[in-house]
Coordinates of C-alpha atoms and ligand atoms in Angstrom, one line a residue:
M92 CA -18.1 -25.1 -3.9
D93 CA -14.6 -23.5 -2.4
R94 CA -14.6 -20.1 -0.4
I95 CA -13.8 -16.9 -2.3
Y96 CA -11.5 -15.0 -0.4
L97 CA -10.5 -11.5 -1.0
S98 CA -7.1 -11.3 -2.7
P99 CA -5.4 -14.5 -1.2
P100 CA -2.2 -15.6 -2.3
D101 CA -0.8 -16.9 -5.7
V102 CA 1.9 -19.2 -6.2
G103 CA 3.4 -21.5 -8.4
P104 CA 6.5 -23.7 -8.7
V105 CA 8.7 -21.2 -9.6
E106 CA 8.1 -20.5 -6.3
R107 CA 8.6 -24.0 -4.7
D108 CA 11.6 -24.5 -6.5
L109 CA 13.1 -20.9 -5.3
L110 CA 12.2 -21.8 -1.7
L111 CA 13.4 -25.1 -2.3
D112 CA 16.9 -23.8 -3.2
A113 CA 17.2 -21.0 -0.4
F114 CA 16.4 -24.1 1.9
D115 CA 18.5 -26.8 0.3
G116 CA 20.9 -24.3 0.4
N117 CA 21.0 -24.3 4.1
W118 CA 20.4 -20.2 4.0
I119 CA 18.3 -20.1 6.6
A120 CA 19.8 -18.0 9.1
P121 CA 18.5 -14.8 8.1
L122 CA 20.3 -13.1 5.2
G123 CA 21.6 -14.5 2.2
P124 CA 21.6 -14.6 -1.7
H125 CA 17.8 -14.6 -2.2
V126 CA 17.1 -11.2 -0.4
D127 CA 20.6 -9.7 -2.4
A128 CA 19.4 -10.8 -5.6
F129 CA 15.1 -9.9 -4.4
E130 CA 16.6 -6.4 -3.8
A131 CA 18.4 -6.2 -6.5
E132 CA 15.6 -6.9 -8.5
V133 CA 13.0 -4.5 -7.1
A134 CA 15.3 -1.8 -7.6
A135 CA 15.7 -3.0 -11.2
F136 CA 12.1 -3.3 -11.9
V137 CA 11.5 0.2 -10.7
G138 CA 14.3 1.8 -12.3
D139 CA 17.2 3.2 -10.7
P140 CA 16.4 3.4 -6.7
S141 CA 18.2 1.0 -4.3
A142 CA 15.7 -1.4 -2.3
L143 CA 15.8 -2.8 1.1
A144 CA 14.0 -6.4 1.8
L145 CA 12.3 -6.0 5.0
A146 CA 9.8 -8.0 7.3
S147 CA 6.7 -5.3 6.4
G148 CA 5.5 -2.7 5.0
T149 CA 4.9 -1.4 7.9
A150 CA 8.6 -1.5 9.3
G151 CA 9.7 0.1 5.3
L152 CA 7.1 3.2 6.8
H153 CA 8.6 3.4 10.1
L154 CA 12.2 3.7 8.8
A155 CA 11.5 6.0 6.2
L156 CA 9.8 8.5 8.7
D157 CA 12.9 7.9 11.0
L158 CA 15.1 8.5 8.2
V159 CA 13.6 11.8 7.6
G160 CA 13.8 12.8 10.7
V161 CA 10.5 12.5 12.3
G162 CA 10.5 12.4 15.9
P163 CA 8.5 12.9 19.2
G164 CA 6.1 15.4 19.3
D165 CA 6.3 16.1 15.5
D166 CA 3.8 16.2 13.2
V167 CA 3.4 14.3 9.8
L168 CA 0.3 14.8 7.6
V169 CA -1.3 11.5 6.5
P170 CA -4.4 10.8 4.2
S171 CA -7.2 9.8 6.1
F172 CA -9.0 7.1 3.5
T173 CA -6.1 4.1 4.2
F174 CA -5.0 1.8 5.9
A175 CA -4.3 2.7 9.5
A176 CA -0.5 1.1 9.2
T177 CA -0.3 4.1 7.1
A178 CA -0.9 6.3 10.2
F179 CA 0.7 3.8 13.0
A180 CA 4.3 4.3 11.9
A181 CA 4.7 8.0 12.3
V182 CA 2.6 7.2 16.1
Y183 CA 5.7 4.7 16.7
L184 CA 8.2 7.8 16.7
G185 CA 6.1 10.2 18.7
A186 CA 4.8 11.9 16.1
R187 CA 0.7 13.2 16.0
P188 CA -0.3 11.7 12.2
C189 CA -3.0 14.8 10.9
F190 CA -5.4 14.1 8.6
L191 CA -6.3 15.3 4.7
D192 CA -9.2 14.2 3.0
S193 CA -9.0 12.6 -1.0
E194 CA -9.8 14.1 -4.1
D195 CA -13.2 12.9 -6.1
R196 CA -11.0 11.4 -9.4
S197 CA -8.4 9.2 -7.3
W198 CA -9.4 8.6 -4.1
N199 CA -6.1 9.4 -3.4
L200 CA -5.2 12.8 -1.4
D201 CA -6.4 16.0 -2.5
P202 CA -3.4 18.1 -4.0
A203 CA -5.3 21.5 -3.5
L204 CA -5.9 20.3 0.3
V205 CA -1.9 19.4 0.6
E206 CA -1.6 23.6 -0.7
E207 CA -4.6 24.5 1.8
E208 CA -2.7 22.8 4.8
L209 CA 1.3 23.7 4.0
A210 CA 0.4 27.7 3.4
E211 CA -1.8 27.5 6.6
R212 CA 1.3 25.8 8.7
A213 CA 3.9 27.7 7.3
R214 CA 1.9 31.4 7.7
Q215 CA 1.9 29.6 12.0
G216 CA 5.6 28.3 11.6
R217 CA 4.7 24.9 11.9
L218 CA 5.1 22.8 9.0
P219 CA 5.0 19.1 8.9
K220 CA 7.8 17.1 9.4
A221 CA 6.8 15.0 6.3
L222 CA 3.8 14.3 4.2
V223 CA 2.9 10.5 3.5
T224 CA 1.3 9.8 0.3
V225 CA -1.0 6.7 0.0
D226 CA -1.7 4.9 -3.7
L227 CA -4.1 3.3 -2.5
Y228 CA -6.3 0.1 -4.1
G229 CA -3.0 0.2 -6.4
Q230 CA -3.9 3.2 -8.2
C231 CA -1.0 6.0 -7.8
A232 CA -2.0 9.5 -5.8
D233 CA -1.5 12.5 -7.9
H234 CA 2.2 13.2 -7.4
D235 CA 3.0 15.6 -9.3
P236 CA 1.6 18.7 -7.5
I237 CA 1.7 17.4 -4.0
V238 CA 5.5 16.9 -4.6
A239 CA 5.8 20.5 -6.1
T240 CA 4.3 21.9 -2.9
C241 CA 6.3 19.8 -0.6
E242 CA 9.0 20.8 -2.1
R243 CA 8.0 24.3 -2.1
Y244 CA 8.2 24.0 2.0
G245 CA 10.6 21.6 2.2
V246 CA 8.8 19.2 3.3
P247 CA 10.1 15.1 2.6
V248 CA 7.4 13.0 0.4
V249 CA 7.3 9.2 2.0
E250 CA 5.2 7.5 -0.4
D251 CA 3.3 4.1 0.7
A252 CA 3.1 1.9 -2.2
A253 CA 2.3 -1.2 -0.1
E254 CA -0.4 -2.1 -2.4
A255 CA 0.9 0.0 -5.9
I256 CA 3.9 -2.1 -6.7
G257 CA 3.6 -2.3 -10.8
A258 CA 1.6 1.0 -10.6
T259 CA 2.9 3.9 -13.0
Y260 CA 2.0 7.8 -12.7
R261 CA 2.5 9.6 -16.0
G262 CA 5.1 6.6 -16.7
R263 CA 7.2 6.4 -13.6
P264 CA 6.7 3.5 -11.3
A265 CA 5.3 3.8 -7.7
G266 CA 7.5 3.6 -5.0
T267 CA 9.8 6.0 -6.7
L268 CA 7.1 9.2 -6.9
G269 CA 8.8 10.7 -3.4
D270 CA 12.0 10.5 -1.7
I271 CA 11.4 7.3 -0.2
G272 CA 8.7 4.5 -1.3
I273 CA 7.7 1.4 0.3
F274 CA 5.7 -1.9 -1.2
S275 CA 4.2 -4.4 0.9
F276 CA 4.4 -8.5 0.5
N277 CA 1.9 -9.2 3.0
G278 CA 0.0 -12.0 1.9
N279 CA -3.1 -10.1 0.3
K280 CA -1.2 -7.7 -1.6
I281 CA -0.8 -8.1 -5.2
I282 CA 2.6 -10.3 -4.9
T283 CA 3.7 -11.6 -1.4
T284 CA 6.1 -13.2 0.6
S285 CA 3.8 -14.3 3.2
G286 CA 5.0 -11.3 5.3
G287 CA 7.5 -8.7 4.2
G288 CA 8.2 -5.3 2.4
M289 CA 10.7 -2.8 0.6
L290 CA 12.1 0.3 0.8
L291 CA 13.0 2.3 -2.1
A292 CA 15.4 5.3 -2.3
R293 CA 17.0 7.3 -4.8
D294 CA 19.6 8.7 -2.3
P295 CA 21.5 5.3 -1.8
E296 CA 22.7 6.8 1.4
Q297 CA 19.8 6.6 2.6
V298 CA 18.9 2.9 1.6
R299 CA 22.6 2.6 3.6
R300 CA 21.5 4.1 6.7
A301 CA 18.3 2.1 6.5
R302 CA 20.1 -1.2 5.8
F303 CA 21.9 0.0 9.1
L304 CA 19.0 0.8 11.4
S305 CA 17.0 -2.3 10.3
Q306 CA 19.7 -4.8 11.7
Q307 CA 19.8 -3.4 15.2
A308 CA 22.2 -0.6 14.2
R309 CA 25.5 -2.7 15.0
D310 CA 28.3 0.0 14.6
P311 CA 31.2 -1.2 12.8
A312 CA 33.4 -3.1 15.6
L313 CA 34.0 -6.8 16.8
H314 CA 32.1 -6.7 19.9
Y315 CA 28.7 -5.3 20.0
E316 CA 28.8 -1.7 19.4
H317 CA 25.6 1.0 19.1
S318 CA 25.3 4.2 19.5
S319 CA 21.9 4.6 17.6
I320 CA 18.5 2.6 18.2
G321 CA 18.1 0.2 16.0
Y322 CA 15.6 -2.3 14.8
S323 CA 15.2 -6.2 13.8
Y324 CA 13.5 -5.4 10.4
R325 CA 15.2 -7.1 8.0
M326 CA 13.6 -10.1 5.6
S327 CA 14.7 -13.4 5.6
N328 CA 16.4 -15.5 3.0
L329 CA 13.4 -18.4 2.4
L330 CA 10.8 -15.5 2.2
A331 CA 12.8 -13.2 -0.5
A332 CA 13.6 -16.3 -2.4
L333 CA 9.4 -17.2 -3.1
G334 CA 9.0 -12.7 -4.0
R335 CA 11.3 -13.2 -6.3
G336 CA 9.4 -16.2 -8.2
Q337 CA 6.5 -13.7 -7.6
L338 CA 8.0 -10.8 -9.3
R339 CA 8.8 -12.3 -12.2
S340 CA 4.7 -13.0 -12.7
L341 CA 3.4 -9.3 -11.4
P342 CA 3.1 -8.4 -14.9
D343 CA 0.6 -11.9 -15.2
K344 CA -1.1 -10.9 -11.9
I345 CA -1.5 -6.9 -13.2
A346 CA -3.0 -8.5 -16.4
R347 CA -5.8 -11.2 -15.0
R348 CA -6.8 -8.3 -12.1
R349 CA -7.4 -5.8 -15.1
A350 CA -9.7 -8.8 -16.2
I351 CA -11.5 -10.0 -14.0
G352 CA -12.3 -5.6 -12.8
D353 CA -13.2 -5.3 -16.9
R354 CA -15.5 -8.6 -16.4
Y355 CA -17.2 -6.9 -12.9
R356 CA -17.7 -3.8 -14.7
A357 CA -19.3 -5.2 -17.8
A358 CA -21.8 -7.5 -15.7
L359 CA -22.5 -4.8 -13.1
A360 CA -22.1 -0.7 -15.0
G361 CA -25.3 -0.4 -15.7
V362 CA -27.6 -1.5 -12.4
P363 CA -28.7 1.7 -11.1
G364 CA -26.7 3.2 -8.3
V365 CA -23.9 1.1 -8.7
G366 CA -20.3 2.4 -9.8
F367 CA -16.9 1.9 -9.7
M368 CA -13.9 3.6 -8.2
P369 CA -12.6 6.4 -10.1
V370 CA -9.8 5.6 -11.9
A371 CA -7.8 9.0 -13.0
D372 CA -5.9 9.3 -16.6
F373 CA -2.6 10.3 -15.3
G374 CA -1.5 6.7 -14.4
E375 CA -2.2 3.2 -14.6
P376 CA -3.0 1.2 -11.7
N377 CA -1.9 -2.1 -11.1
H378 CA -6.1 -2.9 -10.4
W379 CA -5.0 -4.9 -7.1
L380 CA -8.8 -4.5 -5.8
T381 CA -11.8 -4.0 -7.6
V382 CA -14.3 -1.5 -5.6
V383 CA -17.7 -1.3 -6.3
T384 CA -19.5 1.7 -5.4
L385 CA -23.1 1.5 -3.8
G386 CA -25.1 4.8 -4.2
P387 CA -28.0 5.5 -2.4
D388 CA -30.4 4.0 -5.2
A389 CA -28.4 0.9 -5.4
G390 CA -30.9 -1.1 -3.2
T391 CA -28.4 -2.2 -0.7
D392 CA -24.8 -0.8 1.0
P393 CA -21.7 -2.2 1.6
V394 CA -22.6 -3.5 4.7
G395 CA -25.6 -5.5 2.9
L396 CA -23.6 -6.4 0.0
C397 CA -20.7 -8.0 2.0
G398 CA -23.3 -9.5 4.6
H399 CA -24.8 -11.8 1.5
L400 CA -21.8 -12.6 -0.3
G401 CA -20.4 -13.6 3.3
R402 CA -23.4 -15.7 3.3
L403 CA -22.5 -17.3 0.1
D404 CA -18.9 -18.4 0.9
V405 CA -17.5 -15.2 -0.9
E406 CA -15.2 -12.8 1.0
A407 CA -16.1 -8.7 0.7
R408 CA -15.0 -5.8 2.6
P409 CA -15.7 -2.4 3.0
T410 CA -13.6 0.4 2.2
W411 CA -11.0 1.5 4.8
K412 CA -12.7 2.9 7.5
P413 CA -11.2 6.5 7.5
L414 CA -8.5 7.0 10.2
H415 CA -10.2 10.6 11.4
L416 CA -13.5 8.4 12.3
Q417 CA -11.3 5.5 13.7
P418 CA -11.2 5.6 17.7
V419 CA -7.4 5.4 18.4
F420 CA -7.6 8.7 16.4
A421 CA -9.9 10.5 18.4
G422 CA -9.6 14.0 18.4
A423 CA -6.8 14.4 15.5
P424 CA -6.6 17.0 13.4
M425 CA -8.3 16.5 10.1
R426 CA -9.2 18.9 6.9
G427 CA -11.8 18.1 4.4
G428 CA -13.8 14.9 4.9
A429 CA -16.4 14.3 2.7
V430 CA -15.2 12.5 -0.2
C431 CA -13.6 9.7 2.0
E432 CA -16.6 9.3 4.5
T433 CA -18.9 8.6 0.7
A434 CA -16.2 6.3 -0.5
F435 CA -16.2 4.8 3.0
R436 CA -19.6 4.6 3.1
E437 CA -20.4 3.3 -0.3
G438 CA -17.4 1.5 -1.6
C439 CA -16.9 -1.8 -1.0
C440 CA -14.2 -4.2 -2.3
L441 CA -14.9 -7.4 -4.4
P442 CA -12.7 -10.3 -4.6
S443 CA -10.1 -9.9 -7.0
G444 CA -7.6 -12.2 -6.9
S445 CA -5.5 -12.9 -9.6
A446 CA -6.0 -17.3 -8.9
M447 CA -10.0 -16.7 -9.5
S448 CA -11.1 -18.4 -12.7
D449 CA -14.0 -16.4 -14.7
A450 CA -16.6 -18.7 -13.2
D451 CA -15.5 -17.9 -9.8
V452 CA -15.8 -13.9 -11.1
D453 CA -19.3 -15.0 -12.3
R454 CA -20.2 -16.6 -9.1
V455 CA -19.3 -13.0 -7.0
I456 CA -21.3 -11.2 -10.1
A457 CA -24.4 -13.2 -9.9
A458 CA -24.3 -13.2 -5.9
T459 CA -24.4 -9.4 -6.2
L460 CA -26.7 -8.9 -8.1
E461 CA -29.8 -10.7 -6.3
V462 CA -29.1 -7.9 -3.8
V463 CA -28.8 -4.8 -6.1
A464 CA -31.4 -2.9 -7.9
R465 CA -32.3 -4.3 -11.1
Ligands
LIG553 C1 -0.5 -3.3 3.8 C2 -0.5 -1.6 3.5 C3 0.2 -2.0 4.8 C4 1.0 -2.3 6.1 O1 1.8 -3.2 4.9 P1 2.5 -4.6 6.2 O2 3.1 -5.5 4.9 O3 1.0 -5.0 6.2 O4 3.4 -3.9 7.0 C5 0.5 -0.4 4.8 N1 -0.6 0.6 4.2 C6 -1.3 0.5 3.5 C7 -2.1 1.4 2.5 C8 -1.2 -1.2 3.0 O5 -2.6 -1.4 2.1

């Protein structure tokens, strides 16, 4: 039996053809027509914003925070319950991530805590330079109240939609819910370019500036002239070709991941102590990963379940360890914490790749049923 991975790449003949087109046209040297087309296609997919293809989602976060003016000594508000890259980007700019807890109904940033935090900071005259929202496991955060609060205090919102391309919030696409949004096309995401990312913004001037910075900040001149610090963050034409093929099948991939999640739910929902990541009614997730929760009477915990599945050649992972509990962020400010700590203690991500067969899903279910209480 083959190993079942958590979320492996799912590519096919369309991607192969596009990749060979880029190769055969000798568009190897970094940029090229597939990059332009991929940017236009992703921009069209999410509506009007302009898009910039990048080497990674983390590069997108770094540029986004740079664009909104984050610099040394600034504070940036970040949910604690996310992948570390969300907070790393602030640190690259010399800023300090300050963490906030999640809300129960979506596991994403709690709008009430954002309100509390900004009101307190406004009184003390120390507003953060930016707030980053995260659309965890492909479910959007409750952006309307968060964005309204941030607008009231003049705090820009960067949306880390790395995991959420294809999800919607009140009918609006993930990636467009803040001032600037980013996607990731890392190998484990719902669509992949093996490694890559995209930055989106409503203001085309911001994308123009990000494009400039992402190509080593070369001022217009025949020689190499620089009046800003730049980065080498562009996506290669070869990888953009792959991304174009992936984007075409995104709706199918979302449908398949939803069906996989439904299959897990149908088989496990009745088991004592077993539940699933909450899904709020304000949006439609892209179902990137199915997350099972193991309460105190489930008979096992995420470490036990991942260990058991691992021995049966099935990859499962605990949910993101909250960043305020990470050694590298020891001592960072944190508001609340009970919600994300429980989600970490009880949450386990099950294999959810869109290429999984029903038999693969059933194998994971059978293995899970061996260790949970029945
Ligand atoms: C994957 C991920 C990133 C980083 O994206 P890369 O393309 O791997 O740099 C950032 N934030 C979140 C929430 C992610 O899941």
